[in-house]
Coordinates of C-alpha atoms in Angstrom, one line a residue:
M1 CA -20.3 -15.5 19.8
A2 CA -17.6 -14.2 22.2
T3 CA -17.5 -15.7 25.6
S4 CA -17.1 -12.5 27.5
A5 CA -17.6 -8.8 27.3
L6 CA -13.9 -8.2 26.9
T7 CA -13.5 -10.4 23.9
A8 CA -16.6 -8.9 22.4
I9 CA -14.9 -5.4 22.1
P10 CA -12.9 -5.4 18.9
P11 CA -9.5 -3.6 18.9
V12 CA -10.6 -0.9 16.6
A13 CA -13.0 0.4 19.2
V14 CA -10.1 0.8 21.7
L15 CA -7.3 1.8 19.4
L16 CA -9.1 4.8 17.7
P17 CA -9.8 6.5 21.1
V18 CA -6.3 5.7 22.2
A19 CA -4.9 7.3 18.9
I20 CA -6.7 10.5 19.9
L21 CA -5.2 10.4 23.4
V22 CA -1.7 9.7 22.2
A23 CA -1.9 12.8 20.1
L24 CA -3.0 14.9 22.9
L25 CA -1.0 13.7 25.9
P26 CA 2.6 14.5 26.5
R27 CA 4.9 12.6 24.2
R28 CA 6.3 10.1 26.8
S29 CA 3.0 9.1 28.3
G30 CA 1.2 9.1 24.9
H31 CA 3.6 6.7 23.5
A32 CA 3.5 4.6 26.6
L33 CA -0.2 4.4 26.2
G34 CA 0.2 3.5 22.6
V35 CA 2.5 0.6 23.4
L36 CA 0.1 -0.6 26.1
A37 CA -2.9 -0.5 23.8
S38 CA -1.1 -2.5 21.2
G39 CA -0.1 -5.0 23.7
V40 CA -3.7 -5.3 24.8
A41 CA -4.6 -5.9 21.1
V42 CA -2.1 -8.8 21.1
A43 CA -3.8 -10.3 24.1
W44 CA -7.3 -9.8 22.6
V45 CA -6.3 -11.6 19.3
W46 CA -4.8 -14.4 21.2
L47 CA -7.7 -14.9 23.6
V48 CA -10.8 -14.2 21.5
P49 CA -12.5 -17.5 20.4
A50 CA -12.7 -18.6 16.9
G51 CA -16.1 -17.7 15.4
A52 CA -16.7 -14.8 17.7
H53 CA -18.7 -12.1 15.7
F54 CA -20.9 -9.2 16.2
R55 CA -24.0 -8.7 14.0
T56 CA -25.8 -5.5 13.4
T57 CA -27.4 -3.5 10.7
F58 CA -25.3 -0.9 8.9
L59 CA -26.9 1.6 6.4
G60 CA -30.0 -0.7 6.4
F61 CA -28.0 -3.8 5.4
R62 CA -27.1 -6.9 7.5
A63 CA -23.5 -6.5 8.6
V64 CA -20.9 -8.2 10.8
L65 CA -18.6 -5.5 12.3
F66 CA -16.1 -8.1 13.3
N67 CA -15.6 -11.7 12.8
V68 CA -12.8 -14.0 14.0
D69 CA -11.4 -16.9 11.9
E70 CA -8.0 -18.1 11.4
F71 CA -7.1 -15.7 8.6
S72 CA -8.2 -12.6 10.5
R73 CA -6.5 -13.9 13.7
L74 CA -3.2 -14.2 12.0
M75 CA -3.5 -10.7 10.5
G76 CA -4.6 -9.3 13.8
L77 CA -1.7 -11.0 15.7
I78 CA 1.0 -9.7 13.5
F79 CA -0.6 -6.2 13.3
A80 CA -0.6 -5.9 17.0
L81 CA 2.9 -7.2 17.5
I82 CA 4.4 -4.8 15.1
G83 CA 2.3 -2.0 16.6
V84 CA 4.0 -2.5 19.9
V85 CA 7.5 -2.3 18.4
A86 CA 6.7 0.5 15.9
V87 CA 5.3 2.8 18.7
L88 CA 8.4 2.1 20.8
Y89 CA 10.6 2.8 17.8
S90 CA 8.6 6.1 17.1
Y91 CA 9.3 7.3 20.7
A92 CA 13.0 6.4 20.5
S93 CA 13.2 8.2 17.1
E94 CA 11.8 11.5 18.3
A95 CA 8.5 11.2 16.5
E96 CA 5.8 13.7 17.6
G97 CA 2.7 12.5 19.6
V98 CA 0.5 13.7 16.8
Q99 CA 2.3 11.6 14.2
T100 CA 2.1 8.5 16.4
G101 CA -1.6 9.2 16.9
F102 CA -2.1 9.2 13.2
A103 CA -0.1 6.0 13.0
L104 CA -2.2 4.2 15.6
S105 CA -5.4 5.4 13.9
Y106 CA -3.9 3.7 10.8
V107 CA -3.3 0.6 12.8
A108 CA -6.9 0.7 14.1
T109 CA -8.5 1.0 10.7
S110 CA -6.4 -1.8 9.4
F111 CA -7.7 -3.9 12.3
G112 CA -11.2 -3.0 11.3
A113 CA -10.6 -4.2 7.7
V114 CA -9.2 -7.5 8.5
F115 CA -11.7 -8.3 11.3
A116 CA -14.7 -7.3 9.0
G117 CA -17.3 -10.0 8.5
D118 CA -18.8 -8.5 5.4
W119 CA -17.8 -6.5 2.3
L120 CA -19.5 -3.3 3.4
T121 CA -17.7 -3.1 6.7
L122 CA -14.4 -4.1 5.1
L123 CA -14.9 -1.4 2.5
F124 CA -15.6 1.2 5.1
F125 CA -12.4 0.5 7.0
W126 CA -10.5 0.1 3.7
E127 CA -11.3 3.7 2.8
L128 CA -10.6 5.0 6.3
M129 CA -7.3 3.1 6.2
A130 CA -6.5 5.2 3.1
V131 CA -7.5 8.4 4.9
T132 CA -5.4 7.8 8.0
S133 CA -2.3 6.7 6.1
T134 CA -2.5 9.7 4.0
L135 CA -2.7 12.0 7.2
L136 CA 0.4 10.1 8.5
V137 CA 2.3 11.0 5.3
W138 CA 1.1 14.6 5.2
H139 CA 2.0 15.3 8.7
Y140 CA 5.7 15.3 7.9
G141 CA 5.3 18.1 5.4
G142 CA 7.7 19.1 2.7
K143 CA 7.9 16.6 -0.3
A144 CA 5.7 14.2 1.6
V145 CA 2.7 16.5 1.0
R146 CA 2.6 16.1 -2.8
A147 CA 3.5 12.4 -2.6
G148 CA 0.6 12.1 -0.1
F149 CA -1.8 13.8 -2.6
R150 CA -0.8 11.2 -5.3
Y151 CA -1.2 8.4 -2.7
A152 CA -4.6 9.5 -1.8
L153 CA -5.8 9.9 -5.5
L154 CA -4.6 6.4 -6.5
H155 CA -6.0 4.7 -3.5
G156 CA -9.3 6.6 -3.9
I157 CA -9.5 5.2 -7.4
G158 CA -8.7 1.7 -6.2
G159 CA -11.3 1.9 -3.5
T160 CA -14.0 3.2 -6.0
L161 CA -13.3 0.2 -8.2
L162 CA -13.5 -2.2 -5.3
M163 CA -16.9 -0.6 -4.2
A164 CA -18.2 -1.1 -7.8
A165 CA -17.2 -4.8 -7.6
I166 CA -18.8 -5.2 -4.2
L167 CA -22.1 -3.6 -5.3
Q168 CA -22.4 -5.8 -8.4
T169 CA -21.7 -8.8 -6.2
Y170 CA -24.5 -7.8 -3.9
V171 CA -26.9 -7.6 -6.8
V172 CA -26.2 -11.2 -7.6
K173 CA -25.9 -12.6 -4.0
D174 CA -28.4 -10.1 -2.2
T175 CA -25.9 -10.0 0.8
F176 CA -22.7 -8.3 1.7
L177 CA -21.8 -11.1 4.2
F178 CA -18.8 -13.3 3.8
G179 CA -19.5 -17.1 3.1
S180 CA -17.8 -18.0 6.4
I181 CA -20.5 -16.1 8.4
P182 CA -23.6 -18.1 9.5
G183 CA -26.4 -17.0 7.1
G184 CA -23.9 -15.9 4.5
P185 CA -24.0 -16.7 0.8
E186 CA -23.4 -20.2 -0.5
T187 CA -20.7 -19.0 -2.9
V188 CA -17.7 -17.0 -1.5
G189 CA -15.8 -14.3 -3.0
I190 CA -16.5 -11.7 -5.7
V191 CA -18.7 -13.0 -8.5
P192 CA -16.9 -13.8 -11.8
G193 CA -16.8 -11.5 -14.8
L194 CA -16.7 -7.7 -14.7
P195 CA -17.0 -7.5 -10.8
A196 CA -13.9 -9.8 -10.4
A197 CA -11.9 -7.7 -12.9
L198 CA -12.8 -4.5 -11.0
A199 CA -12.0 -6.1 -7.6
A200 CA -8.6 -7.4 -9.0
V201 CA -7.6 -3.9 -10.2
G202 CA -9.1 -2.1 -7.2
I203 CA -7.2 -4.4 -4.7
G204 CA -4.3 -4.5 -7.1
V205 CA -3.6 -0.8 -6.2
N206 CA -3.1 -1.7 -2.6
V207 CA -0.9 -4.7 -3.2
G208 CA 1.1 -3.0 -6.0
F209 CA 0.3 -4.7 -9.2
I210 CA 2.8 -3.9 -11.9
G211 CA 1.7 -0.5 -13.3
L212 CA -0.3 0.3 -10.2
H213 CA 2.7 0.1 -7.9
A214 CA 4.5 3.4 -8.3
W215 CA 2.9 5.0 -5.2
L216 CA 5.0 2.6 -3.1
P217 CA 8.5 4.1 -3.9
D218 CA 7.0 7.5 -4.3
T219 CA 5.4 7.7 -0.9
Y220 CA 7.2 5.5 1.6
P221 CA 10.6 7.3 1.5
R222 CA 9.1 10.7 2.1
P223 CA 7.8 10.9 5.6
H224 CA 9.5 10.5 9.1
I225 CA 11.6 7.4 9.5
A226 CA 9.1 6.1 12.1
A227 CA 6.1 6.7 9.9
S228 CA 7.8 4.5 7.2
V229 CA 7.9 1.5 9.6
F230 CA 4.0 1.8 10.0
L231 CA 3.4 2.4 6.3
C232 CA 5.4 -0.6 5.1
V233 CA 3.2 -3.0 7.1
F234 CA -0.6 -2.3 6.8
T235 CA -1.8 -1.2 3.4
T236 CA -0.2 -3.9 1.3
K237 CA -0.8 -6.7 3.7
T238 CA -4.4 -5.7 4.2
G239 CA -4.5 -5.8 0.4
V240 CA -3.3 -9.4 0.4
Y241 CA -6.1 -10.2 2.9
G242 CA -8.6 -8.5 0.7
M243 CA -7.4 -10.4 -2.3
Y244 CA -7.9 -13.7 -0.6
R245 CA -11.5 -12.7 0.5
A246 CA -12.2 -11.7 -3.2
F247 CA -10.6 -14.9 -4.8
P248 CA -10.6 -17.6 -2.2
A249 CA -10.4 -20.2 -4.8
G250 CA -7.6 -18.5 -6.5
N251 CA -7.1 -17.1 -10.0
E252 CA -4.5 -18.0 -12.6
A253 CA -3.9 -14.4 -13.9
I254 CA -3.4 -13.1 -10.3
A255 CA -0.9 -15.9 -9.7
Y256 CA 1.1 -14.8 -12.7
M257 CA 0.8 -11.2 -11.7
G258 CA 2.4 -12.2 -8.3
G259 CA 5.3 -13.9 -10.1
G260 CA 5.8 -10.9 -12.2
M261 CA 5.7 -8.6 -9.2
A262 CA 8.4 -10.7 -7.6
V263 CA 10.8 -10.1 -10.5
F264 CA 9.8 -6.5 -11.4
G265 CA 10.1 -5.3 -7.8
A266 CA 13.5 -7.0 -7.2
T267 CA 14.8 -5.7 -10.5
F268 CA 14.0 -2.1 -9.8
A269 CA 15.1 -2.4 -6.2
L270 CA 18.5 -3.1 -7.7
F271 CA 18.5 0.2 -9.6
Q272 CA 18.0 2.3 -6.4
N273 CA 20.4 4.1 -4.2
D274 CA 18.0 5.7 -1.9
M275 CA 17.7 3.2 1.0
R276 CA 13.9 3.5 1.7
R277 CA 13.1 3.6 -2.0
L278 CA 15.0 0.3 -2.5
L279 CA 13.0 -1.2 0.5
S280 CA 9.8 0.1 -1.1
Y281 CA 10.3 -1.7 -4.3
H282 CA 11.0 -4.8 -2.3
I283 CA 7.7 -4.5 -0.7
Q284 CA 6.2 -5.0 -4.2
S285 CA 8.5 -7.9 -4.8
Q286 CA 7.7 -9.7 -1.6
V287 CA 4.0 -9.1 -1.8
G288 CA 4.3 -10.8 -5.2
Y289 CA 5.0 -14.0 -3.4
M290 CA 1.8 -13.5 -1.3
V291 CA -0.3 -12.6 -4.3
A292 CA 1.0 -15.7 -6.1
G293 CA 0.1 -17.9 -3.2
V294 CA -3.4 -16.5 -3.1
G295 CA -3.8 -16.8 -6.9
I296 CA -2.8 -20.4 -6.9
G297 CA -5.8 -20.9 -4.6
T298 CA -4.9 -24.2 -2.8
A299 CA -4.6 -24.8 1.0
L300 CA -0.8 -25.2 0.7
S301 CA -0.3 -22.0 -1.3
Q302 CA -2.7 -19.9 0.7
A303 CA -1.1 -21.1 3.9
G304 CA 2.2 -20.0 2.4
A305 CA 0.8 -16.6 1.4
F306 CA -0.3 -15.8 4.9
A307 CA 2.9 -17.2 6.4
H308 CA 4.8 -14.8 4.1
V309 CA 2.4 -12.0 5.3
F310 CA 3.4 -12.7 8.9
N311 CA 7.1 -13.1 8.2
H312 CA 7.2 -10.2 5.8
I313 CA 5.9 -7.7 8.4
L314 CA 8.6 -8.7 10.7
Y315 CA 11.7 -8.5 8.5
K316 CA 10.4 -5.6 6.3
G317 CA 9.6 -3.5 9.5
L318 CA 13.1 -4.4 10.8
L319 CA 14.6 -3.3 7.5
F320 CA 12.9 0.0 7.7
M321 CA 14.0 0.5 11.3
T322 CA 17.6 -0.2 10.5
A323 CA 17.5 2.2 7.5
G324 CA 15.8 4.7 9.7
V325 CA 18.6 4.5 12.3
V326 CA 21.2 5.1 9.7
I327 CA 19.2 8.2 8.4
Y328 CA 18.6 9.3 12.1
R329 CA 22.3 9.1 12.9
T330 CA 23.9 10.3 9.6
G331 CA 21.2 12.3 8.0
E332 CA 22.0 10.5 4.7
E333 CA 19.4 8.7 2.6
S334 CA 21.7 7.6 -0.3
L335 CA 23.9 4.5 -0.3
K336 CA 26.4 6.5 -2.3
K337 CA 27.1 8.7 0.7
L338 CA 27.5 5.8 3.2
G339 CA 30.0 3.1 3.8
G340 CA 31.8 1.3 6.6
L341 CA 29.0 1.8 9.1
A342 CA 29.4 -1.8 10.5
R343 CA 32.3 -0.6 12.6
E344 CA 30.5 2.6 13.8
M345 CA 27.0 1.0 14.2
P346 CA 27.5 -2.8 15.0
I347 CA 24.0 -3.3 16.5
T348 CA 22.3 -1.8 13.6
A349 CA 24.5 -3.8 11.2
V350 CA 23.6 -7.1 12.9
A351 CA 19.9 -6.2 12.9
F352 CA 20.2 -5.4 9.2
T353 CA 22.0 -8.7 8.4
V354 CA 19.2 -10.7 10.2
A355 CA 16.5 -8.9 8.2
A356 CA 18.4 -9.1 4.9
L357 CA 18.9 -12.9 5.3
S358 CA 15.2 -13.2 6.3
I359 CA 13.8 -11.4 3.3
A360 CA 16.2 -13.2 0.9
G361 CA 15.0 -16.6 2.2
F362 CA 18.4 -17.9 3.6
P363 CA 18.1 -21.2 5.6
G364 CA 17.6 -20.6 9.3
F365 CA 15.5 -17.4 9.0
N366 CA 11.7 -16.9 8.7
G367 CA 11.6 -16.0 5.1
F368 CA 13.1 -19.3 4.1
V369 CA 10.1 -21.1 5.7
S370 CA 7.3 -19.0 4.1
K371 CA 8.9 -18.6 0.7
G372 CA 9.5 -22.3 0.6
I373 CA 5.7 -23.0 1.2
V374 CA 4.6 -20.7 -1.7
I375 CA 7.2 -22.1 -4.0
A376 CA 6.1 -25.6 -3.2
G377 CA 2.5 -24.5 -4.0
S378 CA 3.7 -23.2 -7.4
H379 CA 5.4 -26.6 -8.0
Y380 CA 2.7 -29.1 -6.9
D381 CA -0.6 -27.2 -7.3
F382 CA -0.2 -24.9 -10.4
V383 CA -0.2 -25.3 -14.2
H384 CA 3.1 -25.8 -15.9
G385 CA 2.8 -22.7 -18.0
P386 CA 4.6 -21.9 -21.3
V387 CA 8.1 -22.2 -19.8
Y388 CA 8.4 -25.7 -18.1
V389 CA 12.0 -26.3 -17.8
G390 CA 13.9 -28.6 -15.5
G391 CA 10.7 -29.9 -13.9
L392 CA 9.9 -26.3 -12.7
T393 CA 6.7 -24.5 -13.7
T394 CA 6.8 -21.0 -15.2
L395 CA 5.5 -19.4 -12.0
E396 CA 8.1 -21.3 -10.1
W397 CA 10.9 -19.9 -12.3
L398 CA 9.5 -16.3 -11.7
L399 CA 9.6 -16.9 -7.9
Y400 CA 13.1 -18.2 -8.1
I401 CA 14.3 -15.3 -10.2
G402 CA 12.7 -12.9 -7.8
G403 CA 14.7 -14.7 -5.1
V404 CA 18.0 -14.2 -6.8
G405 CA 17.2 -10.5 -7.3
T406 CA 16.4 -10.2 -3.7
F407 CA 19.8 -11.6 -2.7
M408 CA 21.5 -9.2 -5.1
S409 CA 19.6 -6.2 -3.8
F410 CA 20.4 -6.8 -0.2
I411 CA 24.0 -7.6 -0.8
K412 CA 24.2 -4.2 -2.5
F413 CA 22.4 -2.5 0.4
G414 CA 24.7 -4.2 3.0
Y415 CA 27.8 -3.8 1.0
Y416 CA 27.6 0.0 0.4
A417 CA 26.0 1.0 3.7
F418 CA 27.8 -1.2 6.2
F419 CA 30.8 -3.1 4.8
H420 CA 32.4 -1.1 1.9
G421 CA 34.9 1.7 2.6
E422 CA 35.0 3.8 5.7
Y423 CA 32.4 6.4 6.9
D424 CA 33.9 9.9 7.1
G425 CA 33.6 10.8 10.8
S426 CA 32.3 9.2 13.9
V427 CA 28.6 8.2 14.3
A428 CA 26.6 6.8 17.3
D429 CA 24.7 3.5 17.0
A430 CA 21.1 3.1 17.8
N431 CA 19.8 4.4 21.0
R432 CA 18.4 2.2 23.7
G433 CA 14.8 2.3 22.5
Q434 CA 15.7 1.7 18.8
T435 CA 18.0 -1.1 20.0
V436 CA 15.2 -2.8 21.9
A437 CA 12.7 -2.5 19.1
M438 CA 15.2 -3.8 16.4
L439 CA 16.6 -6.8 18.3
S440 CA 13.2 -7.9 19.5
V441 CA 12.0 -8.2 15.9
A442 CA 15.3 -9.7 14.8
A443 CA 14.9 -12.4 17.5
L444 CA 11.5 -13.2 16.1
C445 CA 12.9 -13.5 12.5
I446 CA 15.4 -16.2 13.8
A447 CA 12.9 -17.9 16.0
Y448 CA 10.3 -18.5 13.3
G449 CA 13.0 -19.6 11.0
V450 CA 14.5 -22.2 13.4
F451 CA 11.2 -23.2 15.0
D452 CA 9.0 -23.4 12.0
S453 CA 6.3 -25.4 14.0
A454 CA 5.6 -22.1 15.8
L455 CA 4.8 -20.5 12.5
F456 CA 2.8 -23.5 11.3
A457 CA 0.7 -23.4 14.4
I458 CA -0.9 -20.0 13.6
L459 CA -1.5 -20.7 9.8
P460 CA -5.0 -21.0 8.6
F461 CA -4.3 -24.5 7.1
D462 CA -2.0 -27.1 8.6
V463 CA 0.8 -27.6 6.1
T464 CA 2.0 -30.8 7.8
D465 CA -1.4 -32.7 7.4
G466 CA -1.8 -34.5 4.2
D467 CA -5.7 -34.6 4.6
V468 CA -5.7 -30.8 4.5
I469 CA -3.1 -30.0 1.7
S470 CA -2.0 -31.6 -1.4
H471 CA 1.6 -32.2 -0.5
V472 CA 3.0 -32.2 3.1
Y473 CA 5.5 -29.6 3.5
T474 CA 8.8 -30.0 5.4
T475 CA 11.1 -27.0 5.7
Y476 CA 14.4 -28.5 6.2
T477 CA 14.9 -31.1 3.6
A478 CA 18.1 -31.5 1.6
D479 CA 16.4 -30.2 -1.6
H480 CA 15.2 -27.0 0.2
L481 CA 18.5 -26.3 1.8
V482 CA 20.2 -26.7 -1.6
E483 CA 17.8 -24.4 -3.2
G484 CA 18.4 -21.8 -0.4
F485 CA 22.2 -21.9 -0.7
A486 CA 22.0 -21.9 -4.5
L487 CA 19.9 -18.8 -4.6
A488 CA 22.5 -17.1 -2.3
V489 CA 25.4 -18.1 -4.4
A490 CA 23.5 -16.9 -7.6
G491 CA 22.9 -13.7 -5.8
L492 CA 26.6 -13.2 -4.9
I493 CA 27.6 -13.9 -8.5
G494 CA 24.9 -11.7 -9.9
F495 CA 26.0 -8.7 -7.7
A496 CA 29.6 -9.3 -8.6
V497 CA 28.8 -9.2 -12.3
T498 CA 26.5 -6.2 -12.1
K499 CA 28.3 -4.1 -9.4
R500 CA 30.1 -1.9 -11.8
P501 CA 27.3 -1.1 -14.2
L502 CA 24.9 -0.6 -11.3
K503 CA 27.3 1.9 -9.7
R504 CA 27.3 4.1 -12.8
L505 CA 23.6 3.8 -13.2
G506 CA 21.4 6.9 -12.7
R507 CA 17.8 7.1 -11.7
V508 CA 15.8 4.7 -13.8
P509 CA 12.3 6.1 -14.7
D510 CA 9.3 4.1 -13.7
V511 CA 5.7 4.4 -14.8
D512 CA 5.0 7.3 -12.4
S513 CA 7.3 9.4 -14.7
L514 CA 4.6 9.2 -17.3
Y515 CA 1.4 9.2 -15.4
N516 CA 2.4 11.8 -12.7
P517 CA 2.9 14.6 -15.2
G518 CA 0.0 13.3 -17.3
V519 CA -2.4 13.5 -14.3
F520 CA -1.0 16.8 -13.1
Y521 CA -1.2 18.7 -16.5
G522 CA -4.4 16.9 -17.6
T523 CA -6.2 17.9 -14.3
R524 CA -4.8 21.4 -14.7
A525 CA -6.0 21.7 -18.3
L526 CA -9.5 20.4 -17.3
V527 CA -9.8 22.9 -14.4
V528 CA -8.5 25.8 -16.5
G529 CA -10.7 24.8 -19.4
V530 CA -13.9 24.6 -17.2
T531 CA -13.1 27.8 -15.5
E532 CA -12.5 29.8 -18.7
L533 CA -15.6 28.3 -20.3
Y534 CA -17.7 29.4 -17.3
A535 CA -16.0 32.9 -17.3
G536 CA -16.7 33.3 -21.0
A537 CA -20.4 32.3 -20.6
D538 CA -20.6 34.7 -17.7
R539 CA -19.3 37.6 -19.5
A540 CA -21.6 36.9 -22.5
V541 CA -24.7 36.7 -20.1
V542 CA -23.6 40.0 -18.4
R543 CA -23.3 41.9 -21.6
G544 CA -26.5 40.5 -22.9
T545 CA -28.4 41.4 -19.8
S546 CA -27.0 45.0 -19.9
A547 CA -27.9 45.4 -23.5
L548 CA -31.5 44.0 -22.9
G549 CA -31.9 46.2 -19.8
T550 CA -31.0 49.3 -21.8
I551 CA -33.5 48.4 -24.5
V552 CA -36.2 47.9 -22.1
R553 CA -35.7 50.9 -20.0
E554 CA -34.9 53.4 -22.8
P555 CA -36.2 52.0 -26.2
N556 CA -36.3 55.4 -27.9
E557 CA -32.7 56.2 -26.8
S558 CA -31.6 52.8 -27.9
L559 CA -33.1 53.3 -31.3
R560 CA -31.5 56.7 -31.6
N561 CA -28.1 55.3 -30.7
L562 CA -28.6 52.5 -33.2
R563 CA -29.4 55.0 -36.0
E564 CA -26.5 57.2 -35.1
G565 CA -24.2 54.3 -35.0
R566 CA -25.3 53.2 -38.4
A567 CA -24.9 56.6 -39.9
E568 CA -21.4 56.8 -38.5
A569 CA -20.6 53.4 -39.9
E570 CA -21.9 54.4 -43.3
Q571 CA -19.9 57.6 -43.3
S572 CA -16.7 55.8 -42.3
G573 CA -17.4 52.8 -44.6
R574 CA -17.4 50.4 -41.7
P575 CA -20.1 47.6 -42.0
L576 CA -22.3 47.2 -38.9
R577 CA -23.4 43.7 -39.8
A578 CA -21.0 42.1 -37.5
G579 CA -22.0 44.2 -34.6
I580 CA -25.7 43.6 -35.1
G581 CA -25.1 39.9 -35.6
F582 CA -23.2 39.7 -32.3
S583 CA -25.9 41.7 -30.5
I584 CA -28.5 39.3 -31.8
L585 CA -26.4 36.2 -30.8
V586 CA -26.0 37.6 -27.3
L587 CA -29.7 38.2 -27.1
V588 CA -30.5 34.7 -28.2
V589 CA -28.0 33.2 -25.8
F590 CA -29.4 35.2 -23.0
V591 CA -33.0 34.3 -23.8
A592 CA -32.0 30.6 -24.0
L593 CA -30.3 30.7 -20.7
A594 CA -33.2 32.4 -19.2
L595 CA -35.6 29.8 -20.5
L596 CA -33.4 27.0 -19.2
A597 CA -33.4 28.7 -15.8
L598 CA -37.1 29.1 -15.7
G599 CA -37.7 25.6 -16.9

């Protein structure tokens, strides 16, 4: 249990009320409160003792509303750190207080999910996270509204599948508690079979499995530039955390999916000219490394997965901040309309360069450390697979190919935005608040790359202890350095070769070009079909009721009208059978409906 009343109060209980206050207070004081609250969350995560938890009963079931272990502590620490920076960036980028309030509620519900001690609590905050992030997207209006609807629909389906998996697991285990909780089940994770498949797909929506990923590039480029900084952090990384809770022993298919995501996301990122759309595809690619690490299922690979979660939040948040500053100053989203900005915006260019080298895994930057751990796990702890060439496993090849694609993508981004040509006109660099936010995160990207022991100290498994992991990991070895430089050279050559065809390339369709219209027109057809069916039945009942009422009230008059109608029909040669048949049919339908209503 927690050692004091302070550490017994989870951040979600503080951040949610603060989010409301941020939305109501004047913009300056509201954002200052948001920075302060996020800073307090950092202190809470750092000070709360391991094993602290809060038991209660939720909906009649045993629940643990928050539980502190090494996995949740790492997630909470990086969530709180980026929260401080993102709120500062929001203020500097002229975000409204209401928008930042929605963003902080998104942060709060993400905290609730990663500190949950049971599946029921995690699911509760998982769904609230989808709601708060949707509100954050919708607040911007315009094209973000329709993208937000698609986002909400897909995440609603994913959450429903996860709920089904959790309920089936409860039937087997008779508890929602995680295995790490005292009194929890002996076996951890989601039970095998159909529940595991449902959980993989449900969580796969959040992490961006291939085929379930299109909400990422569809949604994240739409809202305010500051909203994108929040969005790029929490949903996918909470998904990685959920994937670990569901599959703590790993899963081969999930590992291969992660490798495929690394290649697919990097490839489609290369095709993009919209800056935030390019970055969104690279979320899928980088999360692929994390998913692969979870899927491998060993202490080494899972340490690498969560190291990459930590590092990715830093450099991806920084990348969205730099892109946001470019949009903020120029009003342009497309790389085709930019160029030569390094001379006009040197601070932003430096921050981008640090983030690009970090995400690409260049030696000396934090991405090099965490990617190396995951790749080591794929080499030492995973099956060889169908393509075992040069002593490298199939999964290892996929991760290396994804690495080359990452270098190519960010060489393209930097080349067209900052270093190629000249920008037409004069443009200011980042303002003071944006500069502080960006350079702070850039410093952390370098610090965790140079002082890798600082990163190792917060990982759930000690990658330097041979008793804990299968193979002791050392970051700066000759082999690792050669790999890092080789990937960079391959990326340079790859961009040089593909530069001309990529420049001529238009928008490449993704799976959403199929299922977005399909869902739209399919839903429309369903609604129209049901509405018209109801309207037709309603008209038939009204006519039948009217005819029956006339017969009951004035039977003689009805018979006289019937005889006159028959006589006229005989005189004109028009048969009356169809009319009588329809009347009988209407009467039968009416009687049947009446009997159903009475029964």
